Coordinates of C-alpha atoms and ligand atoms in Angstrom, one line a residue:
A1 CA 90.7 -223.9 86.0
K2 CA 90.5 -226.2 89.0
K3 CA 87.9 -228.4 87.2
Q4 CA 90.0 -228.5 84.1
G5 CA 93.0 -229.5 86.1
R6 CA 91.1 -232.4 87.7
N7 CA 89.9 -233.6 84.3
T8 CA 93.4 -233.3 82.9
I9 CA 94.7 -235.5 85.8
R10 CA 91.9 -238.0 85.3
L11 CA 92.6 -238.1 81.6
Y12 CA 96.3 -238.5 82.2
S13 CA 96.0 -241.3 84.7
S14 CA 93.5 -243.2 82.6
T15 CA 95.9 -242.9 79.7
I16 CA 98.6 -244.4 81.8
E17 CA 96.2 -247.1 82.9
A18 CA 95.3 -247.9 79.3
L19 CA 99.0 -248.0 78.4
T20 CA 99.7 -250.3 81.3
Q21 CA 96.8 -252.5 80.4
N22 CA 98.0 -252.6 76.9
H23 CA 101.5 -253.5 78.0
L24 CA 100.2 -256.2 80.3
K25 CA 98.1 -257.6 77.5
M26 CA 101.0 -257.5 75.1
E27 CA 103.2 -259.2 77.7
V28 CA 100.7 -262.0 78.2
L29 CA 100.3 -262.5 74.5
M30 CA 104.1 -262.4 73.9
R31 CA 104.6 -265.1 76.5
K32 CA 102.0 -267.2 74.8
A33 CA 103.5 -266.4 71.4
L34 CA 106.8 -267.9 72.5
H35 CA 105.2 -271.1 73.6
E36 CA 102.9 -271.4 70.6
N37 CA 105.5 -270.6 68.0
E38 CA 104.0 -267.4 66.7
F39 CA 107.4 -265.8 66.2
T40 CA 109.2 -266.3 62.9
L41 CA 112.3 -265.0 61.4
H42 CA 112.7 -263.2 58.1
Y43 CA 116.1 -263.0 56.4
Q44 CA 117.6 -260.1 54.5
P45 CA 120.6 -260.8 52.4
Q46 CA 123.7 -258.6 52.2
F47 CA 125.7 -258.3 49.0
R48 CA 129.4 -257.6 48.3
A49 CA 129.7 -254.3 46.4
D50 CA 132.4 -255.7 44.1
T51 CA 130.9 -259.0 42.9
E52 CA 127.3 -258.6 44.1
E53 CA 127.6 -262.1 45.7
V54 CA 125.6 -262.7 48.9
C55 CA 128.0 -262.3 51.8
G56 CA 125.7 -262.2 54.9
I57 CA 122.1 -262.5 56.0
E58 CA 120.4 -260.5 58.8
A59 CA 117.8 -262.3 60.8
L60 CA 114.8 -260.1 61.8
I61 CA 112.0 -261.2 64.0
R62 CA 108.3 -261.2 62.9
W63 CA 105.2 -261.7 65.0
N64 CA 101.9 -262.7 63.5
S65 CA 99.7 -262.7 66.6
K66 CA 96.5 -264.6 66.5
E67 CA 94.8 -261.9 68.6
L68 CA 96.5 -258.8 67.3
G69 CA 97.7 -259.5 63.7
M70 CA 101.1 -258.5 62.5
I71 CA 103.1 -256.6 65.1
A72 CA 106.2 -254.7 63.8
P73 CA 109.5 -255.3 65.6
D74 CA 109.6 -251.6 66.3
R75 CA 106.6 -252.1 68.6
L76 CA 107.4 -255.6 69.8
I77 CA 111.1 -255.1 70.8
P78 CA 110.6 -252.1 73.1
I79 CA 107.9 -253.9 75.1
A80 CA 110.0 -257.1 75.1
E81 CA 112.9 -255.1 76.5
E82 CA 110.7 -253.4 79.2
T83 CA 109.2 -256.6 80.4
G84 CA 112.4 -258.6 80.2
L85 CA 110.9 -261.0 77.7
I86 CA 113.6 -260.0 75.3
V87 CA 115.8 -262.5 77.1
P88 CA 113.9 -265.6 76.1
I89 CA 112.9 -264.1 72.8
G90 CA 116.5 -263.1 72.0
R91 CA 117.6 -266.6 72.8
W92 CA 114.9 -268.0 70.5
V93 CA 116.0 -265.7 67.7
L94 CA 119.6 -266.8 68.1
E95 CA 118.7 -270.5 68.2
E96 CA 116.4 -270.3 65.2
A97 CA 118.9 -268.3 63.1
C98 CA 121.7 -270.8 63.9
K99 CA 119.5 -273.8 63.2
Q100 CA 118.5 -272.2 59.8
L101 CA 122.1 -271.7 58.9
K102 CA 122.8 -275.3 59.6
V103 CA 119.8 -276.4 57.4
W104 CA 121.1 -274.3 54.5
E105 CA 124.6 -275.8 55.0
R106 CA 123.1 -279.3 54.9
N107 CA 121.1 -278.6 51.8
G108 CA 124.1 -277.3 49.8
F109 CA 123.3 -273.6 49.9
P110 CA 126.2 -271.2 50.3
V111 CA 127.3 -270.7 53.8
V112 CA 127.5 -267.0 54.7
P113 CA 127.5 -265.4 58.2
I114 CA 124.2 -264.8 59.8
S115 CA 123.6 -261.6 61.8
V116 CA 121.5 -261.5 64.9
N117 CA 120.5 -258.3 66.7
L118 CA 121.3 -258.1 70.4
S119 CA 119.5 -255.7 72.6
L120 CA 120.9 -253.9 75.6
R121 CA 118.8 -255.8 78.1
Q122 CA 120.3 -259.1 76.9
F123 CA 123.7 -257.6 77.6
F124 CA 122.8 -257.2 81.2
Q125 CA 122.3 -260.9 81.6
S126 CA 125.3 -262.3 83.4
D127 CA 125.0 -265.5 81.4
L128 CA 124.8 -264.0 78.0
C129 CA 128.2 -265.4 76.8
E130 CA 127.3 -268.9 78.2
M131 CA 123.9 -268.7 76.5
I132 CA 125.6 -267.9 73.1
E133 CA 128.3 -270.6 73.6
K134 CA 125.6 -273.1 74.4
V135 CA 123.5 -272.2 71.3
I136 CA 126.7 -272.5 69.1
E137 CA 127.5 -275.9 70.6
D138 CA 123.9 -277.2 70.4
T139 CA 123.4 -276.2 66.8
G140 CA 126.9 -277.0 65.7
I141 CA 127.6 -273.8 63.7
Q142 CA 131.0 -272.4 63.3
P143 CA 131.3 -269.2 65.4
K144 CA 132.9 -267.3 62.5
Y145 CA 129.5 -267.6 60.8
L146 CA 127.8 -265.7 63.5
T147 CA 127.7 -261.9 63.6
L148 CA 126.1 -260.1 66.5
E149 CA 124.7 -256.6 65.8
I150 CA 125.0 -254.2 68.7
T151 CA 124.1 -250.6 69.0
E152 CA 125.8 -247.6 70.5
T153 CA 123.6 -248.0 73.6
I154 CA 125.3 -251.3 74.3
A155 CA 128.7 -249.8 73.6
M156 CA 128.0 -247.0 76.1
Q157 CA 128.0 -249.5 79.0
E158 CA 131.7 -249.5 78.4
E159 CA 133.3 -251.6 81.1
M160 CA 130.8 -254.4 80.8
A161 CA 130.7 -254.2 77.0
I162 CA 134.5 -254.6 76.6
G163 CA 134.5 -257.7 78.8
V164 CA 131.6 -259.3 77.0
L165 CA 132.7 -258.4 73.5
D166 CA 136.2 -259.6 74.1
R167 CA 135.0 -262.9 75.2
L168 CA 132.7 -263.2 72.2
K169 CA 135.5 -262.2 69.9
R170 CA 137.7 -264.9 71.4
L171 CA 135.1 -267.4 70.4
G172 CA 135.5 -266.2 66.9
I173 CA 132.1 -264.4 66.6
K174 CA 132.0 -261.2 64.5
I175 CA 130.6 -257.9 65.9
A176 CA 128.8 -255.3 63.8
M177 CA 128.0 -251.8 65.0
D178 CA 124.4 -251.2 64.0
D179 CA 122.7 -247.9 63.1
F180 CA 126.0 -246.1 63.1
G181 CA 125.9 -242.4 63.5
T182 CA 122.4 -242.2 65.1
G183 CA 123.6 -242.4 68.8
Y184 CA 126.1 -240.5 70.9
S185 CA 129.9 -240.4 70.9
S186 CA 130.1 -242.9 68.1
L187 CA 133.7 -242.4 67.4
K188 CA 134.8 -243.2 70.9
Y189 CA 133.0 -246.5 70.9
L190 CA 134.3 -247.5 67.5
Q191 CA 137.9 -247.2 68.7
S192 CA 137.4 -249.0 72.0
F193 CA 135.9 -252.3 70.8
S194 CA 137.0 -254.8 68.3
I195 CA 134.2 -254.2 65.8
D196 CA 134.3 -256.0 62.4
H197 CA 131.5 -254.2 60.6
V198 CA 130.1 -250.8 60.8
K199 CA 126.5 -250.4 59.5
I200 CA 125.6 -247.0 58.1
D201 CA 122.1 -246.2 59.2
K202 CA 119.4 -246.0 56.5
A203 CA 118.7 -242.4 57.4
F204 CA 122.1 -241.5 55.9
T205 CA 121.7 -243.7 52.9
N206 CA 118.5 -241.8 52.3
R207 CA 120.4 -238.5 52.1
L208 CA 123.0 -239.7 49.5
N209 CA 121.6 -237.3 46.9
S210 CA 122.7 -234.2 48.9
K211 CA 126.3 -233.0 49.0
E212 CA 126.2 -233.1 52.8
G213 CA 124.7 -236.6 52.9
R214 CA 127.5 -237.9 50.6
A215 CA 130.1 -236.2 52.7
I216 CA 128.9 -237.9 55.9
I217 CA 128.8 -241.3 54.2
S218 CA 132.3 -241.0 52.7
T219 CA 133.6 -240.0 56.1
I220 CA 132.1 -243.0 57.8
I221 CA 133.6 -245.2 55.0
A222 CA 137.0 -243.7 55.4
L223 CA 136.8 -244.0 59.2
G224 CA 135.7 -247.7 59.0
H225 CA 138.4 -248.6 56.5
N226 CA 141.1 -246.9 58.6
L227 CA 140.0 -249.0 61.6
D228 CA 140.1 -252.2 59.4
M229 CA 136.3 -252.6 59.4
K230 CA 134.0 -253.5 56.5
V231 CA 131.3 -250.9 55.9
V232 CA 127.7 -252.0 55.3
A233 CA 125.1 -249.5 53.9
E234 CA 121.6 -250.2 55.2
G235 CA 118.4 -249.1 53.5
V236 CA 119.7 -249.2 49.9
E237 CA 116.6 -248.8 47.8
T238 CA 117.6 -247.4 44.4
P239 CA 120.2 -248.1 41.6
D240 CA 121.4 -244.5 42.1
Q241 CA 122.2 -245.2 45.7
V242 CA 124.1 -248.4 44.7
S243 CA 126.3 -246.6 42.2
A244 CA 126.9 -243.7 44.6
L245 CA 127.8 -246.0 47.4
R246 CA 130.1 -248.1 45.2
E247 CA 131.9 -245.0 44.0
L248 CA 132.4 -244.0 47.7
G249 CA 134.0 -247.3 48.4
C250 CA 131.2 -248.9 50.5
D251 CA 131.9 -252.7 50.9
I252 CA 128.5 -254.3 51.5
F253 CA 124.9 -253.4 50.5
Q254 CA 121.7 -254.3 52.3
G255 CA 118.3 -253.0 51.3
Y256 CA 115.0 -253.3 49.5
Y257 CA 116.7 -252.7 46.1
F258 CA 118.3 -256.2 46.5
S259 CA 115.8 -257.9 48.7
R260 CA 113.3 -257.2 51.4
P261 CA 113.6 -259.4 54.5
V262 CA 111.8 -262.7 53.5
P263 CA 111.0 -266.1 54.9
A264 CA 113.8 -268.7 54.6
K265 CA 112.1 -270.6 51.7
E266 CA 111.7 -267.4 49.7
L267 CA 115.4 -266.5 50.3
E268 CA 116.3 -270.0 48.9
S269 CA 114.1 -269.6 45.8
K270 CA 114.8 -265.9 45.0
V271 CA 118.3 -265.3 46.1
F272 CA 120.2 -268.6 46.8
Y273 CA 119.3 -270.5 43.7
Q274 CA 121.9 -268.6 41.7
Y275 CA 124.7 -269.7 44.0
R276 CA 123.7 -273.3 44.6
Q277 CA 126.8 -275.4 44.5
Ligands
C2E1 P1 117.6 -252.8 62.3 O1 118.4 -253.8 63.0 O2 118.3 -251.5 61.9 O3 117.1 -253.6 61.0 C1 117.0 -253.0 59.7 C2 115.5 -252.6 59.5 O4 115.4 -251.9 58.3 C3 114.6 -253.8 59.4 O5 113.3 -253.4 59.9 C4 114.5 -254.0 57.8 O6 113.3 -254.6 57.4 C5 114.5 -252.5 57.4 N1 115.0 -252.4 56.0 C6 115.8 -253.2 55.4 N2 116.1 -252.7 54.1 C7 115.4 -251.5 54.0 C8 115.2 -250.6 53.0 O7 115.8 -250.7 51.9 N3 114.4 -249.5 53.3 C9 113.8 -249.4 54.4 N4 113.0 -248.3 54.6 N5 113.9 -250.3 55.4 C10 114.7 -251.3 55.2 P2 112.4 -254.4 60.8 O8 112.6 -255.8 60.4 O9 111.1 -253.8 60.9 O10 113.2 -254.2 62.2 C11 113.2 -253.0 62.9 C12 114.2 -253.0 64.1 O11 113.7 -253.9 65.1 C13 115.6 -253.5 63.7 O12 116.3 -252.5 63.1 C14 116.1 -253.9 65.0 O13 116.5 -252.8 65.8 C15 114.8 -254.5 65.7 N6 114.8 -255.9 65.6 C16 114.3 -256.7 64.6 N7 114.5 -258.0 64.9 C17 115.1 -258.1 66.1 C18 115.5 -259.1 66.9 O14 115.4 -260.4 66.6 N8 116.1 -258.8 68.1 C19 116.3 -257.5 68.5 N9 116.9 -257.2 69.7 N10 115.9 -256.5 67.7 C20 115.3 -256.7 66.5
CA2 CA1 120.4 -254.8 62.7
CA3 CA1 120.3 -250.9 61.5
CA4 CA1 117.4 -249.8 64.0

């Protein structure tokens, strides 16, 4: 038993070592990626339920690493948060998205708000608001065309969040509550902040074909509407989901059924062309 114990410990510590090595390696590569422009953004359009016009675009980070190949955001973002690299990366995402919005505006494409995801770690930066103001100023976008997507983990840092969100709201920026219903005490946070959009997590959209799933979604929609918010359904993949969501009064759709997240050029040729002024 003793021997086994020692082996277990050794195995355990070498696993930790490997993980640490892995994180260190990722950190080094991510720093390099920032300087060598390996990050890109993909854009996923959102559509009005009533007219099916594009009414928003979510910017999502992509990393095609020379050394590691494509790294999914679900792997990249947690390490970026842990190492603090989310701060410069988050700034890059915001700048890039705002610049792209300006390019679309100059080229006569429809101007719709662009959504950028904010992570908790960015919220702890005391100069977050200044950073956002600076990016808005430098890129020259109108603040009303910027939506920041926050999660309940951000809202949970209540005192700080209220101050920061108030200040951003005063600038004219829109706030969306992302992944709604997957965290804790959702209701409490919805009422204490000035949230413009609530996004139904794709896990719920997935369950639309059950009576219970529909009940949850219709409750979120009623709640959102009673609080004067627009309700966005994420992860819309089938025509059945579209009609069910429409029937339940959902305002905005986002999902593979309409478009996957795609590079800017592809969004122009596949989605924007029909709206070109
Ligand atoms: P999220 O903010 O909830 O973004 C939506 C995710 O759902 C995206 O995954 C998108 O590609 C995916 N998705 C969209 N439509 C569908 C659909 O119809 N079906 C399915 N199954 N999935 C769909 P992605 O791009 O892999 O991003 C994953 C998560 O990584 C995001 O979830 C967000 O939390 C985080 N993330 C991505 N980019 C950024 C960023 O620039 N900054 C921060 N802080 N987080 C980011
Ligand atoms: Ca999001
Ligand atoms: Ca989401
Ligand atoms: Ca998510």
